[in-house]
Coordinates of N, CA and C and ligand atoms in Angstrom, one line a residue:
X17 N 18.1 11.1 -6.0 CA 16.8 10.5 -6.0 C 16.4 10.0 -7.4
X18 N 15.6 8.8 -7.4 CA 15.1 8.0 -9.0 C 13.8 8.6 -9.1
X19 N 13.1 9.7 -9.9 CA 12.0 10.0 -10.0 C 11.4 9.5 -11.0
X20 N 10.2 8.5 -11.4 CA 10.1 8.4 -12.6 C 8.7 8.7 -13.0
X21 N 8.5 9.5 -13.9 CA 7.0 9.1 -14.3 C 7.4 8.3 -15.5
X22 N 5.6 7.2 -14.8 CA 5.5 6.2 -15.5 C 4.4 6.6 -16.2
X23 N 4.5 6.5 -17.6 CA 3.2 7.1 -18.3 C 2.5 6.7 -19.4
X24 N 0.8 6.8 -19.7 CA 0.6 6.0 -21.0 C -0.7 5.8 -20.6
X25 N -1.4 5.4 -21.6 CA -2.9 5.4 -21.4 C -3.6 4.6 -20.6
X26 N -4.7 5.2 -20.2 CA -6.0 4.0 -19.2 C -5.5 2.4 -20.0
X27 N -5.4 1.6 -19.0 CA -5.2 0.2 -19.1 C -3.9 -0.2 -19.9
X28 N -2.8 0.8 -19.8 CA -1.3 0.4 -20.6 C -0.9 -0.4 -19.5
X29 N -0.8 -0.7 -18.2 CA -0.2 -1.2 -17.1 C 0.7 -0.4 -16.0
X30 N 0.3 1.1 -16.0 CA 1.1 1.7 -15.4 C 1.1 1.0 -13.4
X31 N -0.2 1.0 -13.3 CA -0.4 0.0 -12.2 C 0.6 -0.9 -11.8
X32 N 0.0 -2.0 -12.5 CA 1.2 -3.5 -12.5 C 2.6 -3.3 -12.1
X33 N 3.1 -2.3 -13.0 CA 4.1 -2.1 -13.4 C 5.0 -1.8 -12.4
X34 N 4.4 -0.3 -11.8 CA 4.7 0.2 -10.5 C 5.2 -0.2 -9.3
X35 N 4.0 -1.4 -9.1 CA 4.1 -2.5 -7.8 C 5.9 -3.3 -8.1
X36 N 5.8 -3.4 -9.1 CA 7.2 -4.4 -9.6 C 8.4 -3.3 -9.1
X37 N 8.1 -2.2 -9.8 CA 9.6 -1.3 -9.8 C 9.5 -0.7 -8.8
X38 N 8.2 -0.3 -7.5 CA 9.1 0.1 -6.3 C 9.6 -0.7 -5.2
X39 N 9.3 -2.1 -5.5 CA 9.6 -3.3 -5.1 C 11.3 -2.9 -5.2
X40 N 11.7 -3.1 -6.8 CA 13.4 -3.5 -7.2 C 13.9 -2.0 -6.9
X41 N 13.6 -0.8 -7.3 CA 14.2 0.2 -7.1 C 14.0 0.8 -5.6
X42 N 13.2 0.3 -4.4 CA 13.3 1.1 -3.4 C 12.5 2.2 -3.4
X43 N 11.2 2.8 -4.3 CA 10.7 3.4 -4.3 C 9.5 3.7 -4.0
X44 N 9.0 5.4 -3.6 CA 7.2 4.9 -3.0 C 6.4 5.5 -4.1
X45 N 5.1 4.6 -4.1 CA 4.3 4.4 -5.6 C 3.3 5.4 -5.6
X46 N 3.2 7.0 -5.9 CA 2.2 7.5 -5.9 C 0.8 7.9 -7.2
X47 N -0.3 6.7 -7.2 CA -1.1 6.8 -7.7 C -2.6 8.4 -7.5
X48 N -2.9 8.9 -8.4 CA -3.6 9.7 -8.1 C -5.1 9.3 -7.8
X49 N -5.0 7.8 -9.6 CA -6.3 7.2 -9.2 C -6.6 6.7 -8.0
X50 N -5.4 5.7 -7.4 CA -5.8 5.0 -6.1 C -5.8 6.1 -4.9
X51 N -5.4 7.3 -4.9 CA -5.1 8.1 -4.0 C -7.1 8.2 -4.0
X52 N -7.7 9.3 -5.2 CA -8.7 9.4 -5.4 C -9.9 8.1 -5.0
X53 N -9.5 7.2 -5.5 CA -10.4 5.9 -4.8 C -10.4 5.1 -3.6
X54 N -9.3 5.7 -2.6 CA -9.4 5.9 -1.7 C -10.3 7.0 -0.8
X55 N -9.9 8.2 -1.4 CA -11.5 9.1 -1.1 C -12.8 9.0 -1.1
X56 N -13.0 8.0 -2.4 CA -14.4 7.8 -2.1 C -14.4 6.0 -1.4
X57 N -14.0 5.4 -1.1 CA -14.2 4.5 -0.2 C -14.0 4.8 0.9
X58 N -13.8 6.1 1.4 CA -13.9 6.3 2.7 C -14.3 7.8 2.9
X59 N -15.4 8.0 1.9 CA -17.0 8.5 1.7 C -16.8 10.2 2.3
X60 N -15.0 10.5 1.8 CA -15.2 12.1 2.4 C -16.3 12.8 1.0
X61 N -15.9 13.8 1.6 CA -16.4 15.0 0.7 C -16.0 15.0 -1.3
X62 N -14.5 15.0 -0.7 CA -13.5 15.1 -2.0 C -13.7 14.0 -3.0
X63 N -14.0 12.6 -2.2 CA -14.2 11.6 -2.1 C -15.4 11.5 -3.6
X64 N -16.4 12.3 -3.0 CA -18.1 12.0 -3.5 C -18.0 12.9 -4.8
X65 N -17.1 14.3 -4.9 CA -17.1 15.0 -5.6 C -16.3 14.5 -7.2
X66 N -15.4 13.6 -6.7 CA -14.4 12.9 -7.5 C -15.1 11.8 -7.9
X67 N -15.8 10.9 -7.5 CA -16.4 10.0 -8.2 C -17.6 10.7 -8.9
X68 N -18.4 11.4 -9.2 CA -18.6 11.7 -10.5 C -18.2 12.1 -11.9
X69 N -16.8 12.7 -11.6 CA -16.4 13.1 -13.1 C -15.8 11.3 -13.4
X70 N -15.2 10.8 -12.0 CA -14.7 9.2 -12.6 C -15.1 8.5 -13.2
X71 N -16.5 8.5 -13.0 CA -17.4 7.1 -13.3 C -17.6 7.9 -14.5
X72 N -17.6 9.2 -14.8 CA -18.0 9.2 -16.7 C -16.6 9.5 -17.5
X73 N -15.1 9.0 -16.4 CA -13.9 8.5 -17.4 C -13.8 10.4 -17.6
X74 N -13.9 11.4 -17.0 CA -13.5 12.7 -17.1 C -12.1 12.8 -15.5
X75 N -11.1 13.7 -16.3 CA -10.6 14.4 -15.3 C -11.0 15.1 -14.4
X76 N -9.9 14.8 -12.7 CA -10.8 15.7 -11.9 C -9.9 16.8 -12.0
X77 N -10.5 18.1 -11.8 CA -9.5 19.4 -11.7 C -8.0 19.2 -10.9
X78 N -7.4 20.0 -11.8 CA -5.9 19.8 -11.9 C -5.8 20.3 -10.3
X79 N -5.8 21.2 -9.5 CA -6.1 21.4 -8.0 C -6.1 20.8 -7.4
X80 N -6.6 19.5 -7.2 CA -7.4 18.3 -6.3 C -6.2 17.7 -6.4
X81 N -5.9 17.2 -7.7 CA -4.6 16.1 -7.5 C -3.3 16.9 -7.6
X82 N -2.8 18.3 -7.5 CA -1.5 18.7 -7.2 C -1.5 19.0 -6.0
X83 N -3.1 19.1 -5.4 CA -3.0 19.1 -3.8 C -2.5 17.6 -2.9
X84 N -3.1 17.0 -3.7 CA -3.0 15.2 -3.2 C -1.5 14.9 -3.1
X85 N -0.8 15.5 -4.4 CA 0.7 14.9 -4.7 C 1.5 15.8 -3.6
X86 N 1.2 16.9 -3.3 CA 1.7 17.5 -2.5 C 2.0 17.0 -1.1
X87 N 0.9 16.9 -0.8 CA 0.4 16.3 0.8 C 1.9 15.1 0.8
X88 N 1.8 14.4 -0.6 CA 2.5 12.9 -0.5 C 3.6 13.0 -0.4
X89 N 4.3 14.3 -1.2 CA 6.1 14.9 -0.9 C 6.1 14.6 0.3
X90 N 5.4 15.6 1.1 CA 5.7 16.0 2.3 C 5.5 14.7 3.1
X91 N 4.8 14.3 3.1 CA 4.3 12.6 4.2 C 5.7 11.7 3.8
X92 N 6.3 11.6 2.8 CA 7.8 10.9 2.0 C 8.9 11.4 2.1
X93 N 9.0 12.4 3.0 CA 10.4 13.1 3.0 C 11.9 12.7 3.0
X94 N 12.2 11.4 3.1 CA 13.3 10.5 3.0 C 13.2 9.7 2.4
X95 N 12.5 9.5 1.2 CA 12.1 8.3 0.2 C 13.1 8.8 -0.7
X96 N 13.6 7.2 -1.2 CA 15.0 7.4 -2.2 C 14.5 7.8 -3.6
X97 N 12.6 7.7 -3.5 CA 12.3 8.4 -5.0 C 11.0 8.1 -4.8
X98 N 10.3 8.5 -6.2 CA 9.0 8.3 -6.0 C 8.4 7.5 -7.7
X99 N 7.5 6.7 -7.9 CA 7.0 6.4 -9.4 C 5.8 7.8 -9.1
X100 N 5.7 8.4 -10.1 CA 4.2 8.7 -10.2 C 3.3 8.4 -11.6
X101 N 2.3 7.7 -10.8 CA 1.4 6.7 -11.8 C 0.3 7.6 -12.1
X102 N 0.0 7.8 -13.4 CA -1.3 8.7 -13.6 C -1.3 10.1 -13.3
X103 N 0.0 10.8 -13.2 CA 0.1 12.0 -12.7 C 1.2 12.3 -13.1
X104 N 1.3 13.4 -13.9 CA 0.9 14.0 -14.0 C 0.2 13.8 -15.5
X105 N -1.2 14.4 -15.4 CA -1.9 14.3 -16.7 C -2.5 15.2 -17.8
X106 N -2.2 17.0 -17.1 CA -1.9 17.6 -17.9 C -0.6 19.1 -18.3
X107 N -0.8 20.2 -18.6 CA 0.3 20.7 -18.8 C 0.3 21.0 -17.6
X108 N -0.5 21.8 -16.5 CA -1.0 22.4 -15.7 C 0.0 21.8 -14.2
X109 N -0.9 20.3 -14.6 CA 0.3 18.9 -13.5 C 1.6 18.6 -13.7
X110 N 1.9 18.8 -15.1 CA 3.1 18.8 -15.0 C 4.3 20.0 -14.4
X111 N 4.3 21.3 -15.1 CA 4.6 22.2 -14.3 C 4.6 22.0 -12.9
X112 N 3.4 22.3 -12.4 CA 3.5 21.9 -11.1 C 4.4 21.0 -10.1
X113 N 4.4 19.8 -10.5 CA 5.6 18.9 -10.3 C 6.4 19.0 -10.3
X114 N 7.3 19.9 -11.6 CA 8.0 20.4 -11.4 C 8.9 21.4 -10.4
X115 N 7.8 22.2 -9.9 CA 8.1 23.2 -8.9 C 8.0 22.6 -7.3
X116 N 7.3 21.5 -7.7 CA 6.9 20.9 -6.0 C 8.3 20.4 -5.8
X117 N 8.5 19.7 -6.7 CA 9.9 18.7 -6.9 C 11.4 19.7 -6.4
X118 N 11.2 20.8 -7.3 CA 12.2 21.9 -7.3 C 12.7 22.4 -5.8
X119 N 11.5 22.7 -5.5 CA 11.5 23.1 -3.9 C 11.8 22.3 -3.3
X120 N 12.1 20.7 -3.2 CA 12.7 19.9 -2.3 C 14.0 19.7 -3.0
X121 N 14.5 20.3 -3.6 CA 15.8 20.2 -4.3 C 16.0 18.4 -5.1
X122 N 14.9 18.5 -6.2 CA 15.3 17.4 -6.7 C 14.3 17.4 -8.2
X123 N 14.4 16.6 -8.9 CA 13.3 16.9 -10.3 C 13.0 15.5 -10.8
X124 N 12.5 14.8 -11.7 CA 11.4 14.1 -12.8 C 13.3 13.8 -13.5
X125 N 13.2 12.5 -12.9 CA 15.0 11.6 -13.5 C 14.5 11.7 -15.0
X126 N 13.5 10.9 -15.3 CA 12.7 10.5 -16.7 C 11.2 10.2 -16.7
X127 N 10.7 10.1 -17.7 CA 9.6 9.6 -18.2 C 9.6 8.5 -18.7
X128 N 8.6 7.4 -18.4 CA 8.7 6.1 -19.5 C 7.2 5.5 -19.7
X129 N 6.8 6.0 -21.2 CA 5.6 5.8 -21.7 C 5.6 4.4 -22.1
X130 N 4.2 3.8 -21.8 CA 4.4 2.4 -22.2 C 3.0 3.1 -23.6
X131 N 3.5 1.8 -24.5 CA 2.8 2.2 -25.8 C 2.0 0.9 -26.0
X132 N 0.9 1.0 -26.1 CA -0.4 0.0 -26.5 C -1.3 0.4 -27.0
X133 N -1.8 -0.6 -28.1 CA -2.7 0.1 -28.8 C -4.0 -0.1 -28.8
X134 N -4.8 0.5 -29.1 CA -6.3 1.0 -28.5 C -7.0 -0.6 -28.2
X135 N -7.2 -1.2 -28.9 CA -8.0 -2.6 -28.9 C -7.6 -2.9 -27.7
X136 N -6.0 -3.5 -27.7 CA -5.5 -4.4 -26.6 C -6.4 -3.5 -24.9
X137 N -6.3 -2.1 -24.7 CA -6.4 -1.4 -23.7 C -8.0 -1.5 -23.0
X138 N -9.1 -1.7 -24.2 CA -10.1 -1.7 -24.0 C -10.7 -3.4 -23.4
X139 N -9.6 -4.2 -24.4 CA -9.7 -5.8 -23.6 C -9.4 -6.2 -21.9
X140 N -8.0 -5.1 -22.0 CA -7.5 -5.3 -20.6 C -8.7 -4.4 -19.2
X141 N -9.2 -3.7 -20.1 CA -9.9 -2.6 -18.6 C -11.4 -3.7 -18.6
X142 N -12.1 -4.3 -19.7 CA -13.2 -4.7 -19.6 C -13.1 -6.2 -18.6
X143 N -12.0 -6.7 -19.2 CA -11.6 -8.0 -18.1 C -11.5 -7.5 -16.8
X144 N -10.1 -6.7 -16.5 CA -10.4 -6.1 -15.1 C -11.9 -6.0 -14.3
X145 N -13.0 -4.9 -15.4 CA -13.6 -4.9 -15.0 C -14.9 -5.8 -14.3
X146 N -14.6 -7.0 -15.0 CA -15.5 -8.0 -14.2 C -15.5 -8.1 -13.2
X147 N -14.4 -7.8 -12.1 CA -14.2 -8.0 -11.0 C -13.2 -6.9 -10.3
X148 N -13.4 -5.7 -10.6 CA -12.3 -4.7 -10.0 C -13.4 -3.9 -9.2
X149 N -14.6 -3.9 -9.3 CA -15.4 -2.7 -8.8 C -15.4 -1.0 -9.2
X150 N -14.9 -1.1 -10.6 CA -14.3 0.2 -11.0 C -15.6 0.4 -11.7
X151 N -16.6 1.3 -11.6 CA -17.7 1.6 -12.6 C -16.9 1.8 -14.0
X152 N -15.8 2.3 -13.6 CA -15.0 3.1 -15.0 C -14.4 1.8 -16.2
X153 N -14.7 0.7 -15.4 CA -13.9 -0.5 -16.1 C -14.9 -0.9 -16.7
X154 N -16.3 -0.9 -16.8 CA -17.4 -1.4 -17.1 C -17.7 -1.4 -18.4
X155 N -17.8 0.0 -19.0 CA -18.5 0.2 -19.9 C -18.0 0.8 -20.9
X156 N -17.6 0.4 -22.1 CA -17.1 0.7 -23.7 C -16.8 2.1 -23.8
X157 N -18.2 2.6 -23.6 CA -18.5 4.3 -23.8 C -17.5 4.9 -22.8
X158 N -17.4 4.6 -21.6 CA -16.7 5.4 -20.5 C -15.3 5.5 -20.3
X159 N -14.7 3.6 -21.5 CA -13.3 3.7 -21.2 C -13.0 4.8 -22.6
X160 N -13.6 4.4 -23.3 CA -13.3 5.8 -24.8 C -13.2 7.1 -24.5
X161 N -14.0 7.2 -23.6 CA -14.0 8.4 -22.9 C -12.6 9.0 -22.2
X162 N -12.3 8.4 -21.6 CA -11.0 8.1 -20.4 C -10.1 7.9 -21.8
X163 N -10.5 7.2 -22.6 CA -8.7 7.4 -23.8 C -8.9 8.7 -24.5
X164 N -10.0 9.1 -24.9 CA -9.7 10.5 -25.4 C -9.4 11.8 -24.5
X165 N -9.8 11.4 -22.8 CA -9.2 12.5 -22.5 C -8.1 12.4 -22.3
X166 N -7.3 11.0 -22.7 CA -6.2 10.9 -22.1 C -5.4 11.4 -24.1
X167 N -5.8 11.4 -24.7 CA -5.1 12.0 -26.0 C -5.4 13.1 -26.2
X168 N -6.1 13.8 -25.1 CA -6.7 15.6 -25.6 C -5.7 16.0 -25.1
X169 N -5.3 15.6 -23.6 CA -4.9 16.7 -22.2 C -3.8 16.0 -22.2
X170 N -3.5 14.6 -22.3 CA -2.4 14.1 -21.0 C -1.5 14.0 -22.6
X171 N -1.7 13.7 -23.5 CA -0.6 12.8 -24.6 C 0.2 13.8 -24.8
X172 N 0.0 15.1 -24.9 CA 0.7 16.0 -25.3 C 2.0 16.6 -23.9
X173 N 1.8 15.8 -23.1 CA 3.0 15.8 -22.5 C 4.2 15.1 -22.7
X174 N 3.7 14.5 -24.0 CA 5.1 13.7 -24.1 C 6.3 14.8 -25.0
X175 N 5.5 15.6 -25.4 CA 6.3 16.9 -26.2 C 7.1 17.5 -24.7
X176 N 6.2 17.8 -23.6 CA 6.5 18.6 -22.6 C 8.2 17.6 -21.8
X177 N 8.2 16.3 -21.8 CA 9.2 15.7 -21.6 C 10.2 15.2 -22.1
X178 N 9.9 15.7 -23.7 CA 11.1 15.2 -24.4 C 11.6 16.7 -24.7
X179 N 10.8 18.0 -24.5 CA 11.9 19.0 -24.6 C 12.8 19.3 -23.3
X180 N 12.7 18.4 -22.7 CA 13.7 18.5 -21.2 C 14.6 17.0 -21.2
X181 N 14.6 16.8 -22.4 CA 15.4 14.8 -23.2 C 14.8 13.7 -22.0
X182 N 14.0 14.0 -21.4 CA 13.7 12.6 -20.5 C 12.5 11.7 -20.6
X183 N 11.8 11.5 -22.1 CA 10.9 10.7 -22.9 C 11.5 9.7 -23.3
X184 N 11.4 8.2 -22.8 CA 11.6 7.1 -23.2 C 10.1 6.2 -23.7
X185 N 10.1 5.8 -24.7 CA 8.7 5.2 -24.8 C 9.5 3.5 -24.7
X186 N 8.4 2.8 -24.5 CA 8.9 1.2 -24.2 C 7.3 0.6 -24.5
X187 N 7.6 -0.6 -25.5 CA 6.4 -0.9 -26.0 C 5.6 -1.8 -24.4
X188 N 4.2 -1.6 -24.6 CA 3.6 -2.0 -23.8 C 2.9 -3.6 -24.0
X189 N 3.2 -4.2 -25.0 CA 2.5 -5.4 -24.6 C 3.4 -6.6 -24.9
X190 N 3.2 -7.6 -24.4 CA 3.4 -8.4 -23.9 C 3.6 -9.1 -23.0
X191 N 4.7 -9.8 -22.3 CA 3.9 -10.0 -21.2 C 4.2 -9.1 -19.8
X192 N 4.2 -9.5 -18.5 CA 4.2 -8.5 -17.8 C 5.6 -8.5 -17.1
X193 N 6.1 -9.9 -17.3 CA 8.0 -9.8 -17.3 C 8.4 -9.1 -18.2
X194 N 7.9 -9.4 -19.0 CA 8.9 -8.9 -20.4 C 8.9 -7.2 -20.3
X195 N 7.8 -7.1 -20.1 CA 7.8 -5.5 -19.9 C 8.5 -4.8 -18.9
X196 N 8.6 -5.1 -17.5 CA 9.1 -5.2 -16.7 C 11.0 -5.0 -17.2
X197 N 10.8 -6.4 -17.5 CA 12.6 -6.2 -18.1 C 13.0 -5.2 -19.2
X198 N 12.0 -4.7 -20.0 CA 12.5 -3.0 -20.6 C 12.4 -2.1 -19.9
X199 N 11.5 -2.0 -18.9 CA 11.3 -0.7 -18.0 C 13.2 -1.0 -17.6
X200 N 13.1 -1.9 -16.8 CA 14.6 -1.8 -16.2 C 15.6 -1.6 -16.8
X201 N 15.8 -1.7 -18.3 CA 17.1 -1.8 -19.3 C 17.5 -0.4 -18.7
X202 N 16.0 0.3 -19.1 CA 15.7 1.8 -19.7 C 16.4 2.8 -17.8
X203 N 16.1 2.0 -16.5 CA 16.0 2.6 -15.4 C 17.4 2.7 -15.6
X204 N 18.4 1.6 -15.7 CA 19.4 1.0 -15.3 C 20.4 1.7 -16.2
X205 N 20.1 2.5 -16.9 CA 20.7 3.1 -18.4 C 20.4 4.8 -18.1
X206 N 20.1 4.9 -17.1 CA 19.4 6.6 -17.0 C 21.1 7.2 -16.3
Ligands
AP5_321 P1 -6.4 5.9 -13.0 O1 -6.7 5.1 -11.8 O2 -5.1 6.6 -13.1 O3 -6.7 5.0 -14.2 P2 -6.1 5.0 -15.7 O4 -5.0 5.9 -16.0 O5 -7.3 5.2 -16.5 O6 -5.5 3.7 -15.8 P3 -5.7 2.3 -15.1 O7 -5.4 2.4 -13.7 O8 -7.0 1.8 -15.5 O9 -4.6 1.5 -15.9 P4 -3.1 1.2 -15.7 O10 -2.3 1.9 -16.7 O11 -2.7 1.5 -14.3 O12 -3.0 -0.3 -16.0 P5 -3.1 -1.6 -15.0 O13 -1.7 -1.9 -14.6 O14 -4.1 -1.4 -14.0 O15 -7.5 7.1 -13.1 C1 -8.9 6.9 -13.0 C2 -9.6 8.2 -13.0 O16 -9.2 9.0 -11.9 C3 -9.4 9.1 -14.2 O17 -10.2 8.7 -15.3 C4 -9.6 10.5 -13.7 O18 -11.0 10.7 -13.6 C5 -9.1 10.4 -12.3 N1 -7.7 10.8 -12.2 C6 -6.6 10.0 -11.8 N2 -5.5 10.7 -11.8 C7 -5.8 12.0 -12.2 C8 -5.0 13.1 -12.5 N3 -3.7 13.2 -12.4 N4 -5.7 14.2 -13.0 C9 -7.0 14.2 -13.2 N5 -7.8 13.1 -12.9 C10 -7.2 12.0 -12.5 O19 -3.5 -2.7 -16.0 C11 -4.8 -2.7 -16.6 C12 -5.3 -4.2 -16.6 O20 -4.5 -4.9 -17.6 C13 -5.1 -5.0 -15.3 O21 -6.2 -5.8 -15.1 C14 -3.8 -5.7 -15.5 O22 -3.8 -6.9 -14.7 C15 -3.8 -6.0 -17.0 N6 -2.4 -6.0 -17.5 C16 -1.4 -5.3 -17.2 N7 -0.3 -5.6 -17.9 C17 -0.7 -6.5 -18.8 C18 0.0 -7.3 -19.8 N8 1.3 -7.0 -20.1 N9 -0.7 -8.1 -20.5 C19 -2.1 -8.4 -20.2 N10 -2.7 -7.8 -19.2 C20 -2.1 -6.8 -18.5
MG322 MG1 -3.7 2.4 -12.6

């Protein structure tokens, strides 16, 4: 199996990106955000409880989405691999994935961080936001929010994946072929 987490801050293009590579690799795309914003557009419980910490750019409890990713193993059982986008985001998720993964006799091929720097990230989510319906995309304060938790909790996983050699970083801007065609050097070389 090609497992990859794709990884890197609010508005690096882990999204975009994803759509492309389980296209060429054959792979199923498991987002936690989209998992989660599917919850609340279809107004469960989990749903209502999760778009509060969203909309102020906070994590939801590490529980909620190792339960989500879980559900997703299992619903995937013959998938030649999986991306996971935005997950894992802290030590907590990571481990975890680990052991979910383990138990189906298989693990995390690599990591591939896309690297962009703070300005470009804040351009990209506020354009989005004109027209994404993301409260989260809106507002200055909430995406800073969402990058610092993503430098408190989630950045320090890159330590957690390069002591197991599977940290690749690939710069993140330009365009969205170009990028594309390093993700692949990087798949194609694993
Ligand atoms: P999530 O949905 O995961 O959002 P995010 O990580 O903040 O990142 P985005 O989805 O905004 O960006 P992206 O990297 O996917 O970039 P994209 O391709 O869209 O999480 C949202 C919230 O859910 C979190 O804040 C948290 O509350 C909760 N959550 C989710 N997972 C969780 C977890 N595991 N644990 C706890 N809580 C969790 O690109 C961004 C924009 O840029 C797009 O408009 C795109 O068209 C554009 N773009 C892409 N590439 C380029 C390029 N090369 N040049 C110019 N523009 C580009
Ligand atoms: Mg995304």
């Amino acid at each position: 199996m090609l497992n990859i987490v794709l990884f890197g801050p609010p508005g690096c293009g882990k999204g975009t990106q994803s759509a492309k590579l389980i296209e060429k690799y054959n792979l199923v795309h498991l987002s936690t955000g989209d998992i989660l914003r599917s919850e609340i557009a279809n107004g469960t419980a989990l749903g209502i409880e999760a778009k509060k910490l969203m909309d102020q750019g906070i994590l939801v409890p590490d529980q909620v989405v190792i339960g989500m990713i879980s559900a997703k193993l299992d619903a995937n059982k013959n998938a030649n691999g999986f991306i996971f986008d935005g997950f894992p985001r802290t030590q907590a998720q990571a481990a975890a994935l680990d052991n979910l993964l383990k138990e189906k006799g298989t693990a995390i091929t690599a990591m591939l961080s896309l690297d962009v720097e703070y300005d470009e990230l804040v351009r990209r989510i506020l354009h989005r936001g004109k027209d994404s319906g993301r409260p989260d995309d809106q507002n200055p304060t909430v995406i800073g929010k969402r990058v610092d938790e993503y430098n408190k909790k989630t950045a320090p996983l890159i330590d957690y994946y390069k002591s197991q050699n599977k940290f690749h970083s690939i710069k993140g801007n330009g365009t969205i072929d170009e990028i594309f065609g390093k993700l692949c050097e990087v798949i194609d070389n694993l």
